[in-house]
mmCIF file of C-alpha atoms in Angstrom:
data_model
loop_
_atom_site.group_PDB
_atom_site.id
_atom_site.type_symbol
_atom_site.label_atom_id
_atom_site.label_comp_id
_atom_site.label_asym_id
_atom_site.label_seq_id
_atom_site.Cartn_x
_atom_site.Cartn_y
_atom_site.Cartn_z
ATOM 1 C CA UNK C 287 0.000 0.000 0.000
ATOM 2 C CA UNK C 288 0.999 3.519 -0.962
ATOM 3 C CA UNK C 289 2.607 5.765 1.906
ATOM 4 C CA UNK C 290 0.884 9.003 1.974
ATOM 5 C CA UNK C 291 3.196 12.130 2.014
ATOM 6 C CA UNK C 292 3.600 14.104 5.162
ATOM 7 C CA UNK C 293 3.247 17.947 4.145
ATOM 8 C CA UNK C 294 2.094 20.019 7.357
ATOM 9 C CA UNK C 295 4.128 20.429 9.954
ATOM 10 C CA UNK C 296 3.321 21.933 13.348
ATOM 11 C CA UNK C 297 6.034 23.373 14.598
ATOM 12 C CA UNK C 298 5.468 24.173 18.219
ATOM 13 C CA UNK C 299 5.665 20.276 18.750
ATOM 14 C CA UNK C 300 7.422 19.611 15.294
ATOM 15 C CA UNK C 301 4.803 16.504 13.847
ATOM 16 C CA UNK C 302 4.058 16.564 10.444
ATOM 17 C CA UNK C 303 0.832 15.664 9.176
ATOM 18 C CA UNK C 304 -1.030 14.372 6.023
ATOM 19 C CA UNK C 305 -3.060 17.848 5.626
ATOM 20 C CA UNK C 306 -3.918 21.035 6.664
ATOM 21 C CA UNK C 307 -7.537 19.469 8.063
ATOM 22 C CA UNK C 308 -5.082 17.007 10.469
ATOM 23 C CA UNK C 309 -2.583 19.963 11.180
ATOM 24 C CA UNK C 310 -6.414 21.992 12.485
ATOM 25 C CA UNK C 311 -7.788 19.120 14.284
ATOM 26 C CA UNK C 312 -4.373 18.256 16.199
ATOM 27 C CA UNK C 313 -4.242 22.251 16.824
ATOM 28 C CA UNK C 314 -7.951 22.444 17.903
ATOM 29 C CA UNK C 315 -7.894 19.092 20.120
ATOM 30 C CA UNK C 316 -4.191 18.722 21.622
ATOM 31 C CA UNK C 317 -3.625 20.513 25.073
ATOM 32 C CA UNK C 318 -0.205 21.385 24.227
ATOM 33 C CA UNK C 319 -1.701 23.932 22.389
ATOM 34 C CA UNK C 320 -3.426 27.505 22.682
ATOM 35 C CA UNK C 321 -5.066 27.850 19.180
ATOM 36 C CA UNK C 322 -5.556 31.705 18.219
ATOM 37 C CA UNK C 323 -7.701 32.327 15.608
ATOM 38 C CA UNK C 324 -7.898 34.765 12.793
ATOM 39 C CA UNK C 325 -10.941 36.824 13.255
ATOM 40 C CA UNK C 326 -11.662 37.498 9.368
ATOM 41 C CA UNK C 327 -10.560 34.150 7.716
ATOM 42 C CA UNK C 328 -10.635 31.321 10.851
ATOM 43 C CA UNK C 329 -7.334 30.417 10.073
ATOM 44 C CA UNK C 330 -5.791 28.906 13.431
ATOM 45 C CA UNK C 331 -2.471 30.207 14.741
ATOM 46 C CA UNK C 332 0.005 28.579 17.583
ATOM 47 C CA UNK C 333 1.505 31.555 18.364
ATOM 48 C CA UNK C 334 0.343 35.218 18.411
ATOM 49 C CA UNK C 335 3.456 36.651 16.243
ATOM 50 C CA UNK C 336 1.866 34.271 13.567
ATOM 51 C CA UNK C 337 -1.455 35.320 13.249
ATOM 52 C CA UNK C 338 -0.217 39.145 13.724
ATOM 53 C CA UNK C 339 2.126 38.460 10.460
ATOM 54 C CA UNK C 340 -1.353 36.687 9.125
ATOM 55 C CA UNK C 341 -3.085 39.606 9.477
ATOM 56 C CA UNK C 342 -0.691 41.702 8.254
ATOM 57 C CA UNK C 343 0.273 40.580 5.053
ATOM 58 C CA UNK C 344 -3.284 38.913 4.117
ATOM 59 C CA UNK C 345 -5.752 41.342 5.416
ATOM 60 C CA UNK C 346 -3.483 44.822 5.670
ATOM 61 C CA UNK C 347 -4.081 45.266 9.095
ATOM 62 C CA UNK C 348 -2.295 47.234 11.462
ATOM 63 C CA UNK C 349 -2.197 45.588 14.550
ATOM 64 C CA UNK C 350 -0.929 48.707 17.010
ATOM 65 C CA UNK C 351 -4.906 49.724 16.454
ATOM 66 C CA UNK C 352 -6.127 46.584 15.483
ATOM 67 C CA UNK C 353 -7.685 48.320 12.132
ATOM 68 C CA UNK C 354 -8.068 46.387 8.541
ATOM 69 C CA UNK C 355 -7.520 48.455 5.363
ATOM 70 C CA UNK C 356 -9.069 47.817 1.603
ATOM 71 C CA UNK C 357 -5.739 47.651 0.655
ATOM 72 C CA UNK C 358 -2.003 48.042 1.189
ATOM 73 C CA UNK C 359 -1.909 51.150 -0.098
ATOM 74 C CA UNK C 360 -4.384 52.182 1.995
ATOM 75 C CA UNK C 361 -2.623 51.054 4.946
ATOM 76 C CA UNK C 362 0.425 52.575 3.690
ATOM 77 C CA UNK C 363 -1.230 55.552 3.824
ATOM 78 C CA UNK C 364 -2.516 55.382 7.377
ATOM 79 C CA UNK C 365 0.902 54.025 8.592
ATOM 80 C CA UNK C 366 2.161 57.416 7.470
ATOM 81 C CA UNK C 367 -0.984 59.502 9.003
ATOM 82 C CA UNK C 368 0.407 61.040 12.753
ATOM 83 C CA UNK C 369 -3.206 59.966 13.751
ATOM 84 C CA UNK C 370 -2.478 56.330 13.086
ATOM 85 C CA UNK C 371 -2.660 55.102 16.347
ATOM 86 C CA UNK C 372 -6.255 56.528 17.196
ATOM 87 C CA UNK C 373 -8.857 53.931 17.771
ATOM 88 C CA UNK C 374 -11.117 53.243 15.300
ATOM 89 C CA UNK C 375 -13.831 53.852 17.583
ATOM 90 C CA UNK C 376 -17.548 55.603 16.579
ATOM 91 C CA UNK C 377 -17.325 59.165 18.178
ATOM 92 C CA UNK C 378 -21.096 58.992 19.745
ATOM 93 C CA UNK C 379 -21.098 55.815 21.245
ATOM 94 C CA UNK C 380 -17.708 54.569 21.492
ATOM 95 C CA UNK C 381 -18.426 51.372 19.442
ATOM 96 C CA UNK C 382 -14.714 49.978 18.285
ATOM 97 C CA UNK C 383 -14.961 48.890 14.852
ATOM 98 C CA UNK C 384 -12.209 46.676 12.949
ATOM 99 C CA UNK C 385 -12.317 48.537 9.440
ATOM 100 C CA UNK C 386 -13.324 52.222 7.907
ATOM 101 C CA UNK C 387 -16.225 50.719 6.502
ATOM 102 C CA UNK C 388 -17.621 49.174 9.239
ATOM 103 C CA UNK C 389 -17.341 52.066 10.764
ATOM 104 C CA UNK C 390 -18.903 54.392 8.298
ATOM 105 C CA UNK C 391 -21.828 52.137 7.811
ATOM 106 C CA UNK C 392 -22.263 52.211 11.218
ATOM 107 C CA UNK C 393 -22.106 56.088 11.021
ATOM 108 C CA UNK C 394 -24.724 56.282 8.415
ATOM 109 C CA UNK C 395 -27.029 53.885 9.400
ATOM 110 C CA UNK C 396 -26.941 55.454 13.610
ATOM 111 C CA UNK C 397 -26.108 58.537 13.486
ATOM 112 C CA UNK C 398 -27.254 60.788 10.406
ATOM 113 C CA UNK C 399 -23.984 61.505 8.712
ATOM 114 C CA UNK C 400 -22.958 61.674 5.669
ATOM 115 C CA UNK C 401 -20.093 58.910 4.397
ATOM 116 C CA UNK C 402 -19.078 61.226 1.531
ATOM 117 C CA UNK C 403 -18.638 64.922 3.183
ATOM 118 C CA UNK C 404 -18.051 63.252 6.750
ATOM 119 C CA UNK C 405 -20.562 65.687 8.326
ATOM 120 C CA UNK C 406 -22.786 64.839 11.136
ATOM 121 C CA UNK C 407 -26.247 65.990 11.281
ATOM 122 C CA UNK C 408 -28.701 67.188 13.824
ATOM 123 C CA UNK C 409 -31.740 64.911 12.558
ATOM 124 C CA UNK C 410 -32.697 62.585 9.036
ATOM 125 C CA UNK C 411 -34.457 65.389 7.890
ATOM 126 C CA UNK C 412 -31.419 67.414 7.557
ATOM 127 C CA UNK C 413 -29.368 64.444 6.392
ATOM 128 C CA UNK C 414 -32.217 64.335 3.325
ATOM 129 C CA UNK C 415 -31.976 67.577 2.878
ATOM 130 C CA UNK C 416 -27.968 67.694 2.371
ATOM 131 C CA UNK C 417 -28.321 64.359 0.478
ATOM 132 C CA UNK C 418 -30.688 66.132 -2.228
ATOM 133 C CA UNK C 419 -28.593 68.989 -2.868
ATOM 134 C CA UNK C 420 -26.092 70.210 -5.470
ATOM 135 C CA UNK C 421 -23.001 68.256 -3.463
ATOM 136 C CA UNK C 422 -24.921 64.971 -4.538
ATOM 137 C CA UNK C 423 -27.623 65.616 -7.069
ATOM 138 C CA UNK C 424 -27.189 67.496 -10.864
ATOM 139 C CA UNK C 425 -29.119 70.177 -11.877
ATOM 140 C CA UNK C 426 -31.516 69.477 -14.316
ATOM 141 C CA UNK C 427 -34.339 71.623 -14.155
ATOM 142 C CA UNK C 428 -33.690 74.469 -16.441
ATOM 143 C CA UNK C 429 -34.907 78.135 -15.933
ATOM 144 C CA UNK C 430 -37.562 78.765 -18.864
ATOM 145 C CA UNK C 431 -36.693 82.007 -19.751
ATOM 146 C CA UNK C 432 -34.945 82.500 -23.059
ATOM 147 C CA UNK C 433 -32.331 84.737 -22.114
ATOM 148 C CA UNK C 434 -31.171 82.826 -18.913
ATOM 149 C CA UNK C 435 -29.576 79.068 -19.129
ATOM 150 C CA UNK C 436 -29.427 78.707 -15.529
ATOM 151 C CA UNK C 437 -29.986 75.151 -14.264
ATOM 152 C CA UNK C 438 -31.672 73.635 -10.693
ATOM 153 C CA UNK C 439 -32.279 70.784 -8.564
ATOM 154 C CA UNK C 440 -35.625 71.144 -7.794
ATOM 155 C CA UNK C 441 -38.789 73.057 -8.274
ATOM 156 C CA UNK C 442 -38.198 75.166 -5.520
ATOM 157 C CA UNK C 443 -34.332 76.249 -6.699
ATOM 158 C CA UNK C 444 -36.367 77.483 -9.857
ATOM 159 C CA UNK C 445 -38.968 79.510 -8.414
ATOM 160 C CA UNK C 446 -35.842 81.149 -5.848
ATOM 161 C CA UNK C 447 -34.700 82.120 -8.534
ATOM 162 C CA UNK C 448 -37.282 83.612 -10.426
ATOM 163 C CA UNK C 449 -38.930 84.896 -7.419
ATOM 164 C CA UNK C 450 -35.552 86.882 -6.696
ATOM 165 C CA UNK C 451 -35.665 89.062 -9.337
ATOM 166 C CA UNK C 452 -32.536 88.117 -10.726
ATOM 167 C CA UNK C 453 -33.566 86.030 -13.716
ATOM 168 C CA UNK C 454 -32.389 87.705 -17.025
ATOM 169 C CA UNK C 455 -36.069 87.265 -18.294
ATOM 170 C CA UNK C 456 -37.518 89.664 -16.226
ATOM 171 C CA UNK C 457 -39.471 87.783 -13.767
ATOM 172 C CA UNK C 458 -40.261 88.567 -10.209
ATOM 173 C CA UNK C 459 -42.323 87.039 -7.345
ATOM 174 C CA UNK C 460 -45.568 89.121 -8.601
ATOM 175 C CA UNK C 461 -45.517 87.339 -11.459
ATOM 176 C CA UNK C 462 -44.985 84.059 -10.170
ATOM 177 C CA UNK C 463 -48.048 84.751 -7.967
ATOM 178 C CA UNK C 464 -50.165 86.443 -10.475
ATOM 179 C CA UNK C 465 -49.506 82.686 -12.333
ATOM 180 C CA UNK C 466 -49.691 80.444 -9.797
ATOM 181 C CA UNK C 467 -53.107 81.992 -8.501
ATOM 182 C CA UNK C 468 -54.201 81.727 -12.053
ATOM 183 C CA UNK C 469 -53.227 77.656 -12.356
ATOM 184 C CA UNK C 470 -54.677 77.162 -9.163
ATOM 185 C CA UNK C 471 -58.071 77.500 -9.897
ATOM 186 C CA UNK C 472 -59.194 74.556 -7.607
ATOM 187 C CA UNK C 473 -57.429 76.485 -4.079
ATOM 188 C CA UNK C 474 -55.414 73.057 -3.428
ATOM 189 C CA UNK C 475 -52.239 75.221 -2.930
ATOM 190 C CA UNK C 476 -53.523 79.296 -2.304
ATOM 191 C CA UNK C 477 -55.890 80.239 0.566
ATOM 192 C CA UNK C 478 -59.071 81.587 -1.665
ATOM 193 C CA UNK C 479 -59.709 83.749 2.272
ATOM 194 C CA UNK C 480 -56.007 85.573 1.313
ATOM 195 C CA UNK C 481 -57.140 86.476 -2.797
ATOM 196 C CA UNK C 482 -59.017 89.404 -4.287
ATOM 197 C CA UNK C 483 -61.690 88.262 -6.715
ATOM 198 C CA UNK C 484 -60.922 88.876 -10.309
ATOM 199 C CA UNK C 485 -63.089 88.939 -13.935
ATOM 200 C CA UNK C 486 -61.813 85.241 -14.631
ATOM 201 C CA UNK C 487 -61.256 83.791 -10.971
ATOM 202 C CA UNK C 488 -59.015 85.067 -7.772
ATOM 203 C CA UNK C 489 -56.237 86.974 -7.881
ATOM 204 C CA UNK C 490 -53.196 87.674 -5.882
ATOM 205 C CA UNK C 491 -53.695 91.091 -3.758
ATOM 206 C CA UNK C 492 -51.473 94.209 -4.692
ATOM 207 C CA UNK C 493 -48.529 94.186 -2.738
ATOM 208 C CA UNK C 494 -47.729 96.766 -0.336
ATOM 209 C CA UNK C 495 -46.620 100.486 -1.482
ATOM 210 C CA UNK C 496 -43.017 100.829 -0.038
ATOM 211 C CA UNK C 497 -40.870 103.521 -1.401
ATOM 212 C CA UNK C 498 -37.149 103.709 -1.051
ATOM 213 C CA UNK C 499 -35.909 104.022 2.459
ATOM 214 C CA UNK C 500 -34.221 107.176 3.011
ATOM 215 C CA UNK C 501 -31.447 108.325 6.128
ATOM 216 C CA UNK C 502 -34.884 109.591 7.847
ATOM 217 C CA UNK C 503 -35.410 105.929 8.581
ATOM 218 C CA UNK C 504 -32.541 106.094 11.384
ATOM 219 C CA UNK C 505 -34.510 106.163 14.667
ATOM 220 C CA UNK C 506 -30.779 107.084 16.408
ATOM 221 C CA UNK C 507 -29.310 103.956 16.753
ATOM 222 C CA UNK C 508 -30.680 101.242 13.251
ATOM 223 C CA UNK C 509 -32.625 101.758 10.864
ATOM 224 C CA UNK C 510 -36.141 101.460 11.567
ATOM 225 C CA UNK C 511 -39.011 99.475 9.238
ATOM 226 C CA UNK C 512 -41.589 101.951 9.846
ATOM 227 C CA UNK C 513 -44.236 98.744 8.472
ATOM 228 C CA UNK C 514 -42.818 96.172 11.429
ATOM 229 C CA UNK C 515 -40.322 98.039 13.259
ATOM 230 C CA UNK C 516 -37.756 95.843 12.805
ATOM 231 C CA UNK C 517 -34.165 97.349 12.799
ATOM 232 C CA UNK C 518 -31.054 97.374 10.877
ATOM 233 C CA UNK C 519 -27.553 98.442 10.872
ATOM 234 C CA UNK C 520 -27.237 99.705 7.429
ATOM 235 C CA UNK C 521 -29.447 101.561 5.143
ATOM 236 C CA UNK C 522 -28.987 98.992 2.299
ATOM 237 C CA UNK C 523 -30.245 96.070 4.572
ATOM 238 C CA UNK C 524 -33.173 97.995 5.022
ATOM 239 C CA UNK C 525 -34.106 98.406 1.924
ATOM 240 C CA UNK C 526 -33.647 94.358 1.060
ATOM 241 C CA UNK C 527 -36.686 94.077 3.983
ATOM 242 C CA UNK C 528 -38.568 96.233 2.499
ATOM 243 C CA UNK C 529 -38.167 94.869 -1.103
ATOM 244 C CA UNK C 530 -38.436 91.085 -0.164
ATOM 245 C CA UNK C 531 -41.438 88.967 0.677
ATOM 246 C CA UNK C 532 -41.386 89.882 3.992
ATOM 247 C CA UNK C 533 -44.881 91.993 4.242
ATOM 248 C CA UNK C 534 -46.567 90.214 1.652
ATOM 249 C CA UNK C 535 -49.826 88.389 2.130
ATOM 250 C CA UNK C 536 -49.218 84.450 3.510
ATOM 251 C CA UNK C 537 -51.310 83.149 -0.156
ATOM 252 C CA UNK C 538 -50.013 79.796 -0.132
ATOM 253 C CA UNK C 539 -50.376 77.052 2.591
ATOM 254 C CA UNK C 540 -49.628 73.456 2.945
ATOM 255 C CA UNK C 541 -52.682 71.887 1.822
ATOM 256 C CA UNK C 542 -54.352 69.717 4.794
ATOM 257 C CA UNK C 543 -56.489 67.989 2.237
ATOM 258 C CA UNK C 544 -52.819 66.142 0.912
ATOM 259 C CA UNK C 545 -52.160 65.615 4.938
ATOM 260 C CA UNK C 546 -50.104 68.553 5.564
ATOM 261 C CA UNK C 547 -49.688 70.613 7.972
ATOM 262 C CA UNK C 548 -51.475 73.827 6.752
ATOM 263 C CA UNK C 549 -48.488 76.143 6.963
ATOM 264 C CA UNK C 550 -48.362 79.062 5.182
ATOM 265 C CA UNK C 551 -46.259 80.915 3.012
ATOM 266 C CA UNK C 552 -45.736 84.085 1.344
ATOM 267 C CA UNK C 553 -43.929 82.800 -1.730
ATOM 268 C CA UNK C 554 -44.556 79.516 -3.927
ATOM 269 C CA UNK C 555 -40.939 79.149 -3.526
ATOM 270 C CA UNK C 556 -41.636 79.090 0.497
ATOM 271 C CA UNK C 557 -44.465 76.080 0.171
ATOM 272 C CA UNK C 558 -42.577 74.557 -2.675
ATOM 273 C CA UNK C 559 -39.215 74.200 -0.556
ATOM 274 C CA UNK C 560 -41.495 72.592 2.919
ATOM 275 C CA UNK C 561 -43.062 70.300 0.654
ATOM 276 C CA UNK C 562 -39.528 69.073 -1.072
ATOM 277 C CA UNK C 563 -38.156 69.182 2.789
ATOM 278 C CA UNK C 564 -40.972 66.563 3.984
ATOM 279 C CA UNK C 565 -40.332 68.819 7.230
ATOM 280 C CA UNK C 566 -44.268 68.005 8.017
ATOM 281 C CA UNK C 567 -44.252 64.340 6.335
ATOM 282 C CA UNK C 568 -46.528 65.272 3.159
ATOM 283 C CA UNK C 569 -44.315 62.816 0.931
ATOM 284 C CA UNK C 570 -46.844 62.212 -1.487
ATOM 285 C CA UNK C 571 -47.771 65.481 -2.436
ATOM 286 C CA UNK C 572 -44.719 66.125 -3.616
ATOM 287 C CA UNK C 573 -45.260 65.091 -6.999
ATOM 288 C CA UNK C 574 -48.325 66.743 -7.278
ATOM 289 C CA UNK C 575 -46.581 69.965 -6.324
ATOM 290 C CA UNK C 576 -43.950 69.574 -9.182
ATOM 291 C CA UNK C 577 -47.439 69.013 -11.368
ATOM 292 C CA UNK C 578 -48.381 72.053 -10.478
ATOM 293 C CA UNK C 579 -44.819 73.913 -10.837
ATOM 294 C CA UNK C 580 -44.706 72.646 -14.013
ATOM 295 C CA UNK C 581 -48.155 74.046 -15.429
ATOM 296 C CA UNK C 582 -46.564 77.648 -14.113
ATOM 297 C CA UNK C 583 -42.954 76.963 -15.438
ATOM 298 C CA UNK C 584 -44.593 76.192 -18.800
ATOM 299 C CA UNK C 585 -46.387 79.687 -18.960
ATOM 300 C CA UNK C 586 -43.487 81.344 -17.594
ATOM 301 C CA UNK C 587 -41.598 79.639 -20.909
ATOM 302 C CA UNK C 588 -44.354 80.872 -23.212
ATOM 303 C CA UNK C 589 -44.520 84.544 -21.279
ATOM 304 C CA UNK C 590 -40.785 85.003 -20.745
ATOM 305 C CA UNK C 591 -39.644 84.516 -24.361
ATOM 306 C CA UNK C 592 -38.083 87.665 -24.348
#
């Protein structure tokens, strides 16, 4: 009968052996020996300089902080970072992880941050939020004004912008509302109480006569809305109050009828950017609110061909 070769040797008690499966059994069953075990691959180990060498050169670890790397490289790298010998530990619970991305997963998953910036957030909502802007999302809603190529992520970016003023079309928030009123002829986003009746429906009340503020506006210390009273330190600050939204009528609301929260807002833009948010969890009228976005985007294209 055939002799079987003899190719595995332990060497703590130096008996060779037929196969690795003989070499693990005499390891796992003989009590001359304290088996160690590789904690990624169950390899067993004799001695503890064996499976540190192990881990080393088959799993890039370093073993000073016990932390695995994708690749040598990578460990090259962190071998030459002065922070190397940190713990790979989660900074809000103190959770020691073996590798980056158990760690980041862990991150993610427990404590809303973001793997690619590495920023923490206060809450998911905000986490959402930062996810579904321009760091992370392309622009692809276009401005539909002829003169301006401008491009957004959302409904709401859009309407900022035309709402501003700054478009190179022309537009401004009192034309957004004049359209929007218009397109909304069912009330599911305007407050009918908050409109002036018009010849074909409502229509969005005049806004408030504000001329220029002048250095008579200085009450001795700011300068002094004389509509709310509220106080700046410059002159030219004053003047943005006084030219923004902020003594408009509230026309738009969160429509309880979709499950929201019946919030209201002085520009679409306002109601547009809560509904995107989910701040009061109406998800599903979000769609409907880029529906009716795009009916006013369209005759904003057809109006602002200029």
């Amino acid at each position: 009968m055939a002799t079987q070769s003899v190719n595995v040797c332990c060497y703590q008690c130096s008996r060779w052996f037929i196969s690795v499966e003989s070499l693990r059994e005499h390891l796992q069953n003989s009590p001359e020996h304290a088996v160690i075990q590789c904690p990624l691959c169950h390899y067993l180990f004799v001695t503890q300089s064996n499976l540190d060498n192990h881990r080393i050169n088959k799993h890039n670890c370093r073993i000073q902080c016990n932390r695995y790397f994708e690749n040598n490289k990578a460990l090259e790298a962190h071998e030459a970072s002065p922070f190397r010998h940190i713990p790979l530990g989660c900074p809000k619970c103190n959770i020691i992880f073996k590798a980056d991305v158990d760690l980041d997963g862990h991150l993610a998953e427990s404590h809303h941050y973001c793997v690619e910036c590495r920023r923490f957030f206060a809450c998911e909502g905000n986490l959402q939020t930062h996810l579904r802007s321009s760091k992370h999302k392309e622009r692809t809603v276009p401005c539909p004004g002829m003169k301006c190529q401008k491009l957004f992520l959302s409904g709401a970016g859009l309407l900022n912008h035309l709402e501003s003023g700054g478009c190179r079309s022309g537009a401004n928030r009192h034309y957004v509302n004049a359209l929007a009123v218009r397109y909304d002829k069912a009330n599911v986003i305007t407050n009918a109480s908050r409109l002036l009746p018009g010849l074909d429906g409502y229509v969005p009340p005049k806004p408030p006569v504000i001329a220029i503020a002048t250095a008579s506006s200085f009450n001795g210390s700011q300068y002094e809305c004389f509509l709310c009273h509220q106080s700046f330190k410059t002159l030219g600050r004053l003047n943005e109050h006084m030219q923004s939204p902020a003594h408009d009528a509230e026309i738009y609301r969160c429509p309880t009828k979709w499950e929201g929260c019946g919030a209201e807002f002085r520009t679409l833009s306002g109601l547009c950017q809560h509904v995107e948010s989910q701040a009061c969890g109406i998800r599903r009228f979000n769609q409907p609110m880029q529906d009716v976005i795009g009916d006013v985007t369209k005759a904003l294209g057809k109006r602002l061909a200029l």
